[in-house]
Tab-separated table of C-alpha atoms in Angstrom:
chain	number	residue	atom	x	y	z
N	1	MET	CA	115.942	361.529	216.074
N	2	ARG	CA	116.214	358.192	216.111
N	3	SER	CA	119.700	356.677	215.657
N	4	ILE	CA	120.335	352.967	214.105
N	5	SER	CA	119.927	350.865	216.622
N	6	GLU	CA	116.460	351.960	217.076
N	7	LEU	CA	115.120	350.190	214.392
N	8	GLY	CA	116.197	346.699	216.023
N	9	ASP	CA	117.217	343.563	214.282
N	10	LEU	CA	117.644	344.054	210.875
N	11	ARG	CA	119.075	341.132	209.531
N	12	GLY	CA	117.126	340.439	206.208
N	13	LYS	CA	115.318	343.474	206.129
N	14	ARG	CA	115.426	345.779	202.779
N	15	VAL	CA	116.960	349.228	204.394
N	16	LEU	CA	116.669	352.820	201.719
N	17	VAL	CA	119.594	354.902	202.788
N	18	ARG	CA	119.782	358.166	201.659
N	19	SER	CA	123.746	359.247	201.123
N	20	ASP	CA	125.516	362.417	199.628
N	21	LEU	CA	127.346	360.896	196.893
N	22	ASN	CA	127.279	364.338	194.789
N	23	VAL	CA	131.322	363.732	193.931
N	24	PRO	CA	132.984	366.136	191.395
N	25	LEU	CA	133.953	364.379	188.456
N	26	ASP	CA	136.240	365.087	185.370
N	27	GLY	CA	134.881	362.863	183.125
N	28	ALA	CA	134.217	359.659	184.488
N	29	GLN	CA	136.758	360.253	186.673
N	30	ILE	CA	136.158	361.562	190.350
N	31	THR	CA	138.677	364.108	191.890
N	32	ASP	CA	137.584	363.907	195.173
N	33	ASP	CA	135.839	360.830	196.844
N	34	GLY	CA	135.353	362.898	200.317
N	35	ARG	CA	132.002	362.076	200.443
N	36	ILE	CA	131.912	358.922	199.498
N	37	ARG	CA	133.980	357.979	202.102
N	38	ALA	CA	132.430	359.918	204.443
N	39	SER	CA	129.482	357.513	203.548
N	40	VAL	CA	131.022	354.675	203.643
N	41	PRO	CA	130.680	353.769	207.790
N	42	THR	CA	126.729	353.915	207.984
N	43	ILE	CA	126.788	351.708	204.704
N	44	LYS	CA	128.904	348.952	205.948
N	45	ALA	CA	127.546	348.924	209.030
N	46	LEU	CA	123.918	347.924	207.997
N	47	SER	CA	125.189	345.388	205.423
N	48	GLU	CA	127.485	343.991	208.563
N	49	ALA	CA	123.950	344.272	210.516
N	50	GLY	CA	122.606	341.537	207.787
N	51	ALA	CA	120.065	344.189	206.008
N	52	ARG	CA	119.711	344.338	202.641
N	53	VAL	CA	121.273	347.804	201.522
N	54	ILE	CA	119.739	349.967	199.059
N	55	VAL	CA	121.495	353.327	198.710
N	56	CYS	CA	120.115	356.278	196.739
N	57	ALA	CA	121.694	359.907	196.498
N	58	HIS	CA	121.949	362.765	193.459
N	59	LEU	CA	124.482	364.114	191.514
N	60	GLY	CA	125.239	367.133	189.584
N	61	ARG	CA	121.920	369.260	188.812
N	62	PRO	CA	120.326	367.342	186.169
N	63	LYS	CA	116.632	368.367	184.944
N	64	GLY	CA	114.700	365.072	185.781
N	65	ALA	CA	115.913	363.068	183.268
N	66	PRO	CA	118.376	360.903	182.654
N	67	GLU	CA	121.684	362.494	181.115
N	68	ASP	CA	125.096	359.965	181.054
N	69	ARG	CA	127.104	362.708	182.601
N	70	TYR	CA	125.671	362.598	185.829
N	71	SER	CA	125.300	358.694	186.242
N	72	LEU	CA	126.123	357.206	189.601
N	73	ALA	CA	128.119	354.774	187.709
N	74	PRO	CA	131.212	356.215	188.624
N	75	VAL	CA	130.833	356.561	192.729
N	76	ALA	CA	128.815	352.715	192.475
N	77	ALA	CA	132.371	351.744	191.291
N	78	ARG	CA	134.406	353.475	194.024
N	79	LEU	CA	131.840	352.571	196.554
N	80	GLY	CA	132.901	349.465	195.830
N	81	GLU	CA	136.490	349.405	196.667
N	82	LEU	CA	135.601	351.094	199.694
N	83	LEU	CA	133.795	348.928	201.152
N	84	GLY	CA	135.864	345.939	199.902
N	85	ARG	CA	132.647	344.330	197.930
N	86	GLY	CA	130.614	343.899	195.248
N	87	VAL	CA	127.800	347.264	194.987
N	88	THR	CA	124.959	346.199	192.327
N	89	PHE	CA	124.184	349.259	190.206
N	90	ALA	CA	120.647	349.942	189.270
N	91	THR	CA	120.448	351.260	186.293
N	92	ASP	CA	117.175	353.421	187.081
N	93	THR	CA	115.786	354.790	190.197
N	94	VAL	CA	112.627	352.829	190.470
N	95	GLY	CA	112.241	350.849	187.613
N	96	GLU	CA	112.790	347.869	186.063
N	97	SER	CA	116.578	347.663	186.627
N	98	ALA	CA	115.709	348.759	190.443
N	99	ARG	CA	113.555	345.981	191.527
N	100	SER	CA	115.533	343.862	189.830
N	101	ALA	CA	118.248	344.352	191.883
N	102	VAL	CA	116.921	344.963	194.974
N	103	ASP	CA	115.022	341.505	194.413
N	104	ALA	CA	118.208	339.657	193.984
N	105	ALA	CA	119.721	341.425	196.897
N	106	GLN	CA	120.489	338.862	199.554
N	107	ASP	CA	121.288	340.050	203.821
N	108	GLY	CA	124.702	342.320	203.779
N	109	ASP	CA	124.285	343.143	199.882
N	110	VAL	CA	124.397	346.549	198.780
N	111	VAL	CA	122.600	348.055	196.012
N	112	LEU	CA	123.094	351.610	194.600
N	113	LEU	CA	120.495	353.108	192.574
N	114	GLU	CA	120.955	355.455	189.653
N	115	ASN	CA	120.909	359.392	190.173
N	116	LEU	CA	117.589	360.095	192.089
N	117	ARG	CA	117.303	363.376	189.760
N	118	PHE	CA	117.164	361.709	186.896
N	119	ASN	CA	113.685	361.583	187.978
N	120	ALA	CA	111.328	364.874	188.326
N	121	GLY	CA	109.609	364.100	191.733
N	122	GLU	CA	112.977	364.364	193.380
N	123	THR	CA	112.926	367.960	193.334
N	124	ALA	CA	109.273	368.943	192.066
N	125	LYS	CA	108.107	371.743	194.044
N	126	THR	CA	104.451	370.304	194.111
N	127	ASP	CA	103.462	367.518	197.121
N	128	GLU	CA	101.490	365.570	194.396
N	129	GLU	CA	104.862	365.064	192.153
N	130	ARG	CA	106.926	364.839	195.557
N	131	ALA	CA	104.944	361.997	197.109
N	132	GLU	CA	104.252	360.083	194.056
N	133	PHE	CA	108.044	359.313	193.859
N	134	ALA	CA	108.951	359.119	197.181
N	135	GLY	CA	106.055	356.134	197.692
N	136	GLN	CA	107.717	354.209	195.019
N	137	LEU	CA	111.072	354.307	196.325
N	138	ALA	CA	109.729	353.614	199.894
N	139	GLY	CA	108.554	350.381	198.358
N	140	LEU	CA	111.325	349.126	197.743
N	141	ALA	CA	112.122	348.864	201.743
N	142	GLU	CA	111.195	348.375	204.811
N	143	ALA	CA	113.011	351.376	206.931
N	144	PHE	CA	114.599	354.413	205.747
N	145	VAL	CA	118.159	355.894	207.094
N	146	SER	CA	118.960	359.261	206.477
N	147	ASP	CA	122.740	359.701	205.791
N	148	GLY	CA	122.795	362.296	203.126
N	149	PHE	CA	123.968	366.012	205.083
N	150	GLY	CA	124.345	368.042	202.270
N	151	VAL	CA	120.889	367.371	201.429
N	152	VAL	CA	119.048	367.904	205.057
N	153	HIS	CA	118.092	371.540	203.872
N	154	ARG	CA	115.849	370.006	201.150
N	155	LYS	CA	112.436	369.245	201.334
N	156	GLN	CA	112.844	366.805	198.516
N	157	ALA	CA	111.228	363.414	198.184
N	158	SER	CA	114.049	361.055	199.280
N	159	VAL	CA	114.993	363.524	202.044
N	160	TYR	CA	111.408	364.223	203.841
N	161	ASP	CA	108.518	362.341	202.067
N	162	VAL	CA	109.968	358.723	202.220
N	163	ALA	CA	111.162	359.359	206.185
N	164	ARG	CA	107.069	360.256	206.393
N	165	LEU	CA	106.281	356.746	204.812
N	166	LEU	CA	108.816	354.343	206.372
N	167	PRO	CA	110.049	353.046	210.017
N	168	SER	CA	113.059	355.900	210.211
N	169	ALA	CA	116.327	356.888	211.537
N	170	VAL	CA	119.570	359.349	211.513
N	171	GLY	CA	123.067	357.602	209.770
N	172	GLY	CA	126.285	357.999	211.976
N	173	LEU	CA	127.534	361.165	209.302
N	174	VAL	CA	124.490	363.326	209.898
N	175	GLU	CA	124.354	362.175	213.824
N	176	THR	CA	127.947	363.330	213.688
N	177	GLU	CA	127.663	366.682	211.468
N	178	VAL	CA	124.460	367.594	213.909
N	179	GLY	CA	126.955	366.829	217.083
N	180	VAL	CA	129.537	369.517	215.580
N	181	LEU	CA	127.523	372.248	214.969
N	182	LYS	CA	125.512	371.882	218.281
N	183	ARG	CA	128.929	372.814	219.587
N	184	LEU	CA	129.392	375.275	217.395
N	185	THR	CA	126.085	377.118	218.344
N	186	GLU	CA	125.589	376.224	222.184
N	187	ASP	CA	127.952	377.276	224.235
N	188	PRO	CA	131.135	377.244	221.959
N	189	GLU	CA	134.448	377.120	223.861
N	190	ARG	CA	136.556	380.486	223.194
N	191	PRO	CA	137.814	382.309	221.335
N	192	TYR	CA	135.797	381.383	218.650
N	193	ALA	CA	136.421	382.626	214.994
N	194	VAL	CA	134.762	381.885	211.873
N	195	VAL	CA	136.790	382.536	208.052
N	196	LEU	CA	134.368	383.175	205.439
N	197	GLY	CA	135.315	382.832	201.686
N	198	GLY	CA	133.497	381.719	198.831
N	199	ALA	CA	132.320	384.016	195.795
N	200	LYS	CA	129.367	386.443	197.018
N	201	VAL	CA	128.398	387.858	199.986
N	202	SER	CA	124.812	387.250	199.442
N	203	ASP	CA	125.299	383.715	199.294
N	204	LYS	CA	126.427	384.136	202.991
N	205	LEU	CA	123.957	387.290	204.416
N	206	GLY	CA	122.239	385.097	206.777
N	207	VAL	CA	124.813	383.366	208.360
N	208	ILE	CA	127.075	386.899	208.718
N	209	ASP	CA	123.556	388.387	210.860
N	210	ASN	CA	123.585	385.587	213.170
N	211	LEU	CA	126.914	384.808	213.564
N	212	LEU	CA	128.029	388.439	214.649
N	213	GLN	CA	125.895	387.501	217.633
N	214	THR	CA	127.878	384.283	218.493
N	215	ALA	CA	131.507	384.625	217.177
N	216	ASP	CA	133.865	386.551	218.916
N	217	ARG	CA	135.908	387.149	214.968
N	218	LEU	CA	134.912	387.083	211.216
N	219	LEU	CA	138.202	386.557	208.722
N	220	ILE	CA	136.898	387.349	205.439
N	221	GLY	CA	138.325	386.721	201.992
N	222	GLY	CA	137.319	385.069	198.932
N	223	GLY	CA	135.645	386.475	196.102
N	224	MET	CA	133.051	388.555	199.193
N	225	VAL	CA	136.116	390.454	200.906
N	226	PHE	CA	135.646	392.942	197.851
N	227	THR	CA	132.605	393.868	198.668
N	228	PHE	CA	133.648	394.328	202.468
N	229	LEU	CA	136.317	396.572	201.017
N	230	ALA	CA	134.205	398.709	198.811
N	231	ALA	CA	131.545	399.151	201.341
N	232	GLN	CA	134.837	401.021	203.225
N	233	ASP	CA	135.335	403.291	200.199
N	234	TYR	CA	138.646	401.274	198.965
N	235	GLU	CA	139.445	401.150	195.525
N	236	VAL	CA	139.137	397.158	194.005
N	237	GLY	CA	139.562	397.677	190.525
N	238	LYS	CA	137.803	395.198	188.213
N	239	SER	CA	137.382	392.489	191.506
N	240	LEU	CA	133.965	390.461	191.852
N	241	LEU	CA	132.077	393.047	193.595
N	242	GLU	CA	128.120	392.917	194.814
N	243	ALA	CA	127.047	396.624	194.642
N	244	ASP	CA	123.564	396.256	195.637
N	245	GLN	CA	125.039	394.713	198.927
N	246	LEU	CA	127.352	397.810	200.329
N	247	ASP	CA	124.548	398.803	202.727
N	248	VAL	CA	124.344	395.520	203.969
N	249	VAL	CA	127.865	394.949	204.774
N	250	ARG	CA	128.039	398.428	206.431
N	251	GLY	CA	125.073	397.741	208.484
N	252	TYR	CA	127.420	394.277	209.390
N	253	ILE	CA	130.362	396.233	210.399
N	254	GLU	CA	128.472	398.651	212.309
N	255	GLN	CA	126.901	396.098	214.257
N	256	ALA	CA	129.912	394.371	214.547
N	257	LYS	CA	131.401	397.061	216.454
N	258	GLU	CA	128.176	397.702	218.881
N	259	ARG	CA	128.480	393.910	219.480
N	260	GLY	CA	132.740	393.781	220.123
N	261	VAL	CA	132.789	391.609	217.098
N	262	GLU	CA	135.870	391.633	215.330
N	263	ILE	CA	136.042	391.725	211.459
N	264	VAL	CA	139.092	390.848	210.262
N	265	LEU	CA	140.080	391.889	206.609
N	266	PRO	CA	142.440	390.687	204.437
N	267	VAL	CA	146.073	393.948	204.676
N	268	ASP	CA	147.230	392.737	200.956
N	269	ILE	CA	145.500	390.767	197.687
N	270	VAL	CA	147.104	389.068	195.089
N	271	ALA	CA	145.556	391.349	192.016
N	272	ALA	CA	145.957	390.165	188.181
N	273	THR	CA	145.149	391.076	184.884
N	274	GLU	CA	142.221	388.511	184.096
N	275	PHE	CA	141.199	385.695	185.865
N	276	SER	CA	144.213	383.300	184.084
N	277	ALA	CA	146.936	381.633	186.175
N	278	ASP	CA	149.044	382.561	182.898
N	279	ALA	CA	147.702	386.344	183.947
N	280	GLU	CA	150.429	389.464	185.193
N	281	HIS	CA	149.972	389.078	189.248
N	282	ASP	CA	151.290	390.905	191.752
N	283	VAL	CA	150.514	391.372	195.327
N	284	VAL	CA	148.647	395.115	195.909
N	285	PRO	CA	147.205	396.766	199.245
N	286	ALA	CA	143.777	395.681	199.872
N	287	GLY	CA	142.527	399.187	200.149
N	288	ALA	CA	144.212	400.053	196.354
N	289	ILE	CA	144.268	397.643	194.027
N	290	PRO	CA	144.634	399.004	190.181
N	291	ALA	CA	141.779	399.798	188.121
N	292	ASP	CA	142.921	397.168	185.443
N	293	ARG	CA	143.164	394.321	188.514
N	294	MET	CA	141.118	391.900	189.839
N	295	GLY	CA	141.990	390.763	193.260
N	296	LEU	CA	142.108	386.660	193.221
N	297	ASP	CA	143.400	385.422	196.784
N	298	ILE	CA	144.462	387.094	199.872
N	299	GLY	CA	148.217	388.430	199.832
N	300	PRO	CA	151.038	386.979	202.379
N	301	GLU	CA	150.349	389.256	204.632
N	302	SER	CA	147.127	388.119	205.097
N	303	GLY	CA	148.242	384.788	205.564
N	304	VAL	CA	150.631	386.060	208.502
N	305	LEU	CA	147.420	388.701	209.968
N	306	PHE	CA	144.453	385.307	209.815
N	307	ALA	CA	146.869	383.448	211.055
N	308	GLU	CA	147.743	385.201	214.126
N	309	LYS	CA	143.825	385.701	214.877
N	310	LEU	CA	143.174	382.032	214.734
N	311	LYS	CA	146.473	381.050	216.916
N	312	ASP	CA	144.636	381.727	220.894
N	313	CYS	CA	141.098	379.927	219.589
N	314	ARG	CA	139.622	377.485	220.656
N	315	THR	CA	137.204	377.030	218.104
N	316	VAL	CA	137.393	377.679	214.699
N	317	PHE	CA	135.071	377.615	211.474
N	318	TRP	CA	135.767	378.013	208.065
N	319	ASN	CA	133.941	378.194	204.966
N	320	GLY	CA	134.877	379.593	201.469
N	321	PRO	CA	138.410	379.633	200.009
N	322	MET	CA	140.461	382.577	200.421
N	323	GLY	CA	140.593	382.822	196.595
N	324	ALA	CA	140.991	380.916	193.058
N	325	PHE	CA	142.548	378.094	194.719
N	326	GLU	CA	142.145	375.909	191.964
N	327	MET	CA	144.622	378.117	190.005
N	328	GLU	CA	148.661	377.901	191.447
N	329	PRO	CA	149.282	381.377	191.322
N	330	TYR	CA	146.203	382.048	193.568
N	331	ALA	CA	146.108	379.549	196.053
N	332	ALA	CA	148.366	380.450	198.703
N	333	GLY	CA	146.312	382.084	200.824
N	334	THR	CA	143.559	379.498	201.347
N	335	ALA	CA	146.308	377.210	202.147
N	336	ALA	CA	147.840	379.383	204.638
N	337	VAL	CA	144.315	379.224	206.389
N	338	ALA	CA	144.769	375.467	206.498
N	339	LYS	CA	147.883	375.506	208.220
N	340	ALA	CA	146.411	377.790	210.691
N	341	LEU	CA	143.839	375.820	211.431
N	342	VAL	CA	145.586	372.511	211.351
N	343	GLU	CA	147.875	374.254	214.229
N	344	VAL	CA	145.171	375.086	216.229
N	345	THR	CA	143.586	371.580	215.924
N	346	GLU	CA	146.935	370.199	217.321
N	347	LYS	CA	146.491	372.548	219.997
N	348	GLY	CA	143.202	371.213	221.084
N	349	ALA	CA	140.995	373.555	219.378
N	350	LEU	CA	137.551	372.588	217.630
N	351	THR	CA	137.970	373.161	213.947
N	352	VAL	CA	135.098	372.491	211.602
N	353	VAL	CA	136.062	372.985	207.600
N	354	GLY	CA	132.438	373.392	205.768
N	355	GLY	CA	132.110	371.659	203.201
N	356	GLY	CA	131.749	372.236	199.833
N	357	ASP	CA	134.836	373.695	198.301
N	358	SER	CA	136.762	374.616	201.263
N	359	ALA	CA	136.899	370.695	201.570
N	360	ALA	CA	138.177	370.434	197.787
N	361	ALA	CA	140.568	372.766	198.926
N	362	VAL	CA	142.496	371.721	201.903
N	363	ARG	CA	142.669	367.978	200.080
N	364	GLN	CA	144.038	369.544	196.599
N	365	LEU	CA	146.727	371.487	198.523
N	366	GLY	CA	147.758	368.225	200.564
N	367	PHE	CA	146.128	368.359	203.440
N	368	GLU	CA	144.697	365.035	205.204
N	369	ASP	CA	141.135	364.913	206.414
N	370	ALA	CA	142.237	363.666	209.757
N	371	GLN	CA	144.383	367.195	210.639
N	372	PHE	CA	141.466	369.179	211.137
N	373	GLY	CA	138.770	368.511	213.220
N	374	HIS	CA	135.884	367.751	211.306
N	375	ILE	CA	135.498	368.228	207.492
N	376	SER	CA	131.869	368.960	206.540
N	377	THR	CA	130.160	366.575	203.806
N	378	GLY	CA	127.321	368.963	204.134
N	379	GLY	CA	128.158	373.603	202.697
N	380	GLY	CA	124.967	374.842	202.337
N	381	ALA	CA	123.246	372.744	204.744
N	382	SER	CA	125.799	373.534	207.519
N	383	LEU	CA	125.545	377.414	206.341
N	384	GLU	CA	121.643	377.045	207.030
N	385	TYR	CA	122.109	375.219	210.672
N	386	LEU	CA	124.139	378.014	211.629
N	387	GLU	CA	121.784	380.555	210.595
N	388	GLY	CA	119.220	378.993	213.118
N	389	LYS	CA	116.857	377.412	209.835
N	390	GLU	CA	114.841	374.989	210.004
N	391	LEU	CA	115.942	371.683	208.132
N	392	PRO	CA	113.544	370.113	207.011
N	393	GLY	CA	115.701	366.520	206.485
N	394	LEU	CA	116.122	366.913	210.494
N	395	THR	CA	112.845	367.751	211.610
N	396	VAL	CA	110.720	365.042	209.533
N	397	LEU	CA	112.930	362.360	211.742
N	398	ASP	CA	112.017	363.843	215.136
N	399	GLU	CA	108.614	364.217	214.120
N	400	THR	CA	108.385	360.308	212.583
N	401	GLY	CA	111.126	358.084	214.263
N	402	PRO	CA	111.062	354.610	213.629
N	403	ASP	CA	107.814	352.881	214.296
N	404	HIS	CA	105.963	355.840	212.558
N	405	GLN	CA	104.366	356.288	209.298
N	406	THR	CA	101.930	359.061	208.085
N	407	GLU	CA	100.180	360.119	204.924
N	408	PRO	CA	103.041	362.497	202.721
N	409	ASP	CA	103.272	365.885	204.034
N	410	THR	CA	100.626	368.587	201.913
N	411	THR	CA	102.138	371.821	202.557
N	412	LYS	CA	104.313	374.141	199.985
N	413	ASP	CA	107.565	373.109	199.262
N	414	PRO	CA	109.413	376.169	200.688
N	415	ALA	CA	113.010	374.428	198.951
């Protein structure tokens, strides 16, 4: 992958930047601006180099047409605050507003286009639709910088097809993310522990399979842990359970034994009568959750156990909260893991928080980004990288480079 410096002198050139600005909103209020802050360095560097910066991104999952609740207008305002300069907001993606804003831009100016997914061509499954939209995007610019790591695992118009039409390079954010993930996959410093949480085992089948070949320990929490417990014939009550994955999990447990990988499960669980902060809840043994209760967090003894299993580690990857951290009664397990990661980071370990809910959780619980080795902006992309999958948004940059242009790809979209 080529870096921005290999694009040459960018002063006066129109540079399209694919960023990841998919932030959580409460109405028009941004509740976590981490992805915007992570995108600022590349945008700022291009602006200071005299480029006319055209930022494009998506937010949420609109169905190929404008929806007010998914507008990037609040993001434009916050981006301007973080850059310390005005950001022109185009009210469409490739229409009259976008063309006018780009035409009016001067050296160093920043333009943010409206949500890419307001155009059906962005996520279209047919190559023709994607190519048409990519051609319109590419027509706004003279060079392309891929800096949205959270979408590089998607073969989408602004991620893949545009890179085949313009001189292209990788942005600083993506460069950093790939560098960190290489450290997790190419001879990681040991002991190497992976903490997995979140709702479902099925979301992480591929990464578990791959990690059984590379990690020394797997610590399992979140909703997915109940399938692991049930696979060992423990009672899980009304907890989230993927019964169709029980045999798969049993296979993982056997593989771990054969490979000498330690699987660490909670010893106690915070179990509630219903999914509510006000529900009656108690700490119960992990293997004996009452039939009328559901597990919503790992318990305090489990928090101590997980911290103990992490304290000698030199590399830790964490993806997925330990419980329903959004509700105070079920946040302690996630906080315990975060605190343990902070402590091993202070001892010099590489700690990586794998994006998505994990990143939101540590910020909501009062931790600072700088307390960890790296907070990823791409949960799904990180997991697919760790699975060993090919990420289209990265491979296309290997194929193209700053001076190469090609015709749109005609293979089918696997995303």
